[in-house]
Amino acid sequence: MLNVPRGTIMGLFRNTYDVIVVGGGHAGSEAAAAAANMGCSTLLITMNLQNIAQMSCNPAMGGIAKGQIIREIDALGGLSGIVSDLSAIQFKMLNKSKGPAMWSPRVQSDRMRFAEAWRNELEQIPTLDFYQDMVTGLLIEQDKLVGVRTSLGVEMRSKTVVLTSGTFLNGLMHIGEKQFGGGRAGERASTGITEQLETLGFDSGRMKTGTPPRVDGRSLDFAKMQEQPGDAKPAKFSYSDRTSPLTNQRSCYMTYTSSLVHDLLKEGFEKSPMFNGRIKSVGPRYCPSIEDKINRFADKDRHQIFVEPEGWNTVEVYVNGFSTSLPEDTQFNALRKVVGFENVRFFRPGYAIEYDYFPPTQLKHTLETKLIPGLYFAGQINGTTGYEEAAAQGLMAGINAALFVKEKEPFILNRDEAYIGVLIDDLITKGTEEPYRMFTSRAEYRTLLRQDNADFRLTPKGFAIGLAKAERLKRMEQKELATDKFLSFFQKTSIDPVSINPILGAKDSAAVKQSDKLVKILTRPNIELEDLEGLESVKHYLEIEKPDEEVKEQVTVQLKYAGYIAKEKNNADKLIRLEGVKIPKDFDFSQISSMSFEAREKLKAVQPRTVSQASRVSGVSPNDISVLLVYMGR
């Protein structure tokens, strides 16, 4: 007879899972997929299996720095890139007018197809089980994590647990003066976990986020708005051959608020939970509500509104830029004064939501908690905002939970290796008191961490840990070989003045007086690869070798920005040397009397792994690091 724990229903579950993932949002989906695809028996528990991978806010993936994260997830063997491609209705590469370090892919998504695609991907993993219930607590026996308990009193045993609770922990929603419990519109909040974790010694806090109204697209006059089409030659997120670029796209639209709209919104400020004290938590700085924008930027008489379709075959529209928790009548009356919205009909009003989070300085770089071995946090529970940041954390937590079970070395990405590394290092080293959002400016080595080379950077690592498949690695190696061959062609091939000067003249670029290497021509700022494709030598190469668009992009970026890349690589190498200086586990910082008191307190709380990480802790000065190095040298 099986040894079935008290509270477990015979035959309903495996005796003990390797990994239990709590929550089926973006973090939970990536965590469950990663752990299961690495061969671990995995259980995904969520309160409603019909809402796996719901896009709670805007129907889009990617954007500034976020697009780089999705590419990195895909390169490692995660699923967000594939799902984004399968459900995309529009693709745009943002910031193309700037350098390639700033280029950021973004897709407008079909909300229903996105969730369906995720569900389909998860159900194809044989080592992944599903269960619908609310997890109300952890099972701790003899100071060891052994599983979870649900609201039905059912106990599931596991070797590790990944908590990805999103906005559901004691979630409280606000519309004007109305308050009601919930983790998302139409769904109840999750209770019990915060209170237990606090008794176990964890610190918790409250954050808030918000969402705009959803409206009926049939009631809008798009002719009065500015059309925002997708790219003429759309790319895609995934490096795999499972997906293809869009051949048909839906447009978004842009309009603006006005002084009249702002005045109407102000009439509801006295009933706004943000201004009357009902909401005491901090919201996202870089995605503020419309009332917050009006209050903070009083000199602005208008703000952009992006009108985004929710899918291919729905009339529902997302009003991006109009996030609000004002009374629904105030929302409606003001929105009707926006150009194109004169006859708008609501599907549902916007609302704000407060929820519990746990300051991420309580985590290791693996996202495992410092207090309880085998317990991992991922997503908004760590104080982040955004699908992409959540998915990245879920992926890393799922990977490390699997490695924990297999008793293998943890998987950690450094700041010079991935935006994911920057994200996690920022969270656990600096913490956050407001919802954290990734930007390119947060990455000091962003020229190395481009969206176009995530597969070169990370696919070998994903393959080494058993997540990225062999065909992924082979595809990446073929691309690398084709890129090197094309680079060599440009570096070795010469072009004569008679052939090249007409092209240079047409581009207002100085003529050459003698034959020169093609590489010198392409590295001119106003010359692009397509300008040279008519040259006989280039044309012949393209016909024979047939390099694809990804290879062409690699060649252009690597040649044009070679100096910047080399300089940043040199700076990254200096960082790596400091990363190599390990700080002993349980090092007693309080004994370094010549270090500032603030530095000792901060370092004691964070317990950095390396001197490099210690240097990034808020409140630690270069002098403190010098003292630390001298002390460690002794």
mmCIF file of C-alpha atoms in Angstrom, residues 14 18-19 21 28-44 73-74 76-80 82-83 117-130 242 394-395 397-403 406 408 462-472:
data_model
loop_
_atom_site.group_PDB
_atom_site.id
_atom_site.type_symbol
_atom_site.label_atom_id
_atom_site.label_comp_id
_atom_site.label_asym_id
_atom_site.label_seq_id
_atom_site.Cartn_x
_atom_site.Cartn_y
_atom_site.Cartn_z
ATOM 1 C CA ARG A 14 1.675 11.253 -7.529
ATOM 2 C CA ASP A 18 9.769 17.062 -7.830
ATOM 3 C CA VAL A 19 8.310 20.554 -8.335
ATOM 4 C CA VAL A 21 4.248 25.474 -9.167
ATOM 5 C CA GLY A 28 3.908 30.006 -13.353
ATOM 6 C CA SER A 29 3.525 28.797 -16.938
ATOM 7 C CA GLU A 30 7.220 29.281 -17.716
ATOM 8 C CA ALA A 31 8.263 27.736 -14.385
ATOM 9 C CA ALA A 32 6.092 24.651 -14.890
ATOM 10 C CA ALA A 33 7.194 24.199 -18.502
ATOM 11 C CA ALA A 34 10.896 24.581 -17.647
ATOM 12 C CA ALA A 35 10.874 22.148 -14.736
ATOM 13 C CA ALA A 36 8.780 19.558 -16.597
ATOM 14 C CA ASN A 37 10.786 19.840 -19.818
ATOM 15 C CA MET A 38 13.943 19.233 -17.796
ATOM 16 C CA GLY A 39 12.489 15.875 -16.770
ATOM 17 C CA CYS A 40 11.018 16.700 -13.351
ATOM 18 C CA SER A 41 7.595 15.474 -12.270
ATOM 19 C CA THR A 42 5.758 18.780 -11.979
ATOM 20 C CA LEU A 43 2.336 19.870 -10.733
ATOM 21 C CA LEU A 44 0.821 23.204 -11.713
ATOM 22 C CA ILE A 73 13.577 33.241 -22.757
ATOM 23 C CA ASP A 74 13.197 31.702 -26.206
ATOM 24 C CA LEU A 76 17.127 29.307 -23.340
ATOM 25 C CA GLY A 77 14.289 26.987 -24.346
ATOM 26 C CA GLY A 78 11.325 28.767 -22.753
ATOM 27 C CA LEU A 79 7.963 29.142 -24.475
ATOM 28 C CA SER A 80 6.947 32.824 -24.316
ATOM 29 C CA ILE A 82 6.782 30.739 -29.466
ATOM 30 C CA VAL A 83 3.412 31.513 -27.871
ATOM 31 C CA ALA A 117 -1.557 28.519 -27.185
ATOM 32 C CA TRP A 118 -0.002 28.402 -23.708
ATOM 33 C CA ARG A 119 -2.520 25.803 -22.548
ATOM 34 C CA ASN A 120 -1.814 23.678 -25.632
ATOM 35 C CA GLU A 121 1.953 23.895 -25.111
ATOM 36 C CA LEU A 122 1.696 22.924 -21.439
ATOM 37 C CA GLU A 123 -0.648 19.992 -22.066
ATOM 38 C CA GLN A 124 1.863 18.457 -24.489
ATOM 39 C CA ILE A 125 4.462 17.994 -21.709
ATOM 40 C CA PRO A 126 4.027 14.442 -20.357
ATOM 41 C CA THR A 127 5.700 15.097 -16.986
ATOM 42 C CA LEU A 128 3.360 18.014 -16.165
ATOM 43 C CA ASP A 129 0.130 17.532 -14.176
ATOM 44 C CA PHE A 130 -2.579 20.114 -13.450
ATOM 45 C CA ARG A 242 8.199 26.390 -35.306
ATOM 46 C CA GLY A 394 9.390 31.904 -13.764
ATOM 47 C CA LEU A 395 11.779 30.360 -16.250
ATOM 48 C CA ALA A 397 12.922 29.607 -10.867
ATOM 49 C CA GLY A 398 11.684 26.525 -12.746
ATOM 50 C CA ILE A 399 15.185 25.784 -14.042
ATOM 51 C CA ASN A 400 16.754 26.135 -10.615
ATOM 52 C CA ALA A 401 14.052 24.118 -8.877
ATOM 53 C CA ALA A 402 14.772 21.298 -11.345
ATOM 54 C CA LEU A 403 18.527 21.572 -10.768
ATOM 55 C CA LYS A 406 18.752 16.813 -9.493
ATOM 56 C CA LYS A 408 23.217 19.930 -9.747
ATOM 57 C CA GLY A 462 20.064 26.347 -22.310
ATOM 58 C CA PHE A 463 21.241 23.171 -24.022
ATOM 59 C CA ALA A 464 23.866 22.489 -21.334
ATOM 60 C CA ILE A 465 21.231 22.450 -18.569
ATOM 61 C CA GLY A 466 18.889 20.221 -20.563
ATOM 62 C CA LEU A 467 16.214 22.758 -21.549
ATOM 63 C CA ALA A 468 17.002 23.935 -25.102
ATOM 64 C CA LYS A 469 16.788 20.971 -27.470
ATOM 65 C CA ALA A 470 19.573 19.716 -29.736
ATOM 66 C CA GLU A 471 17.850 21.038 -32.865
ATOM 67 C CA ARG A 472 17.872 24.531 -31.299
#
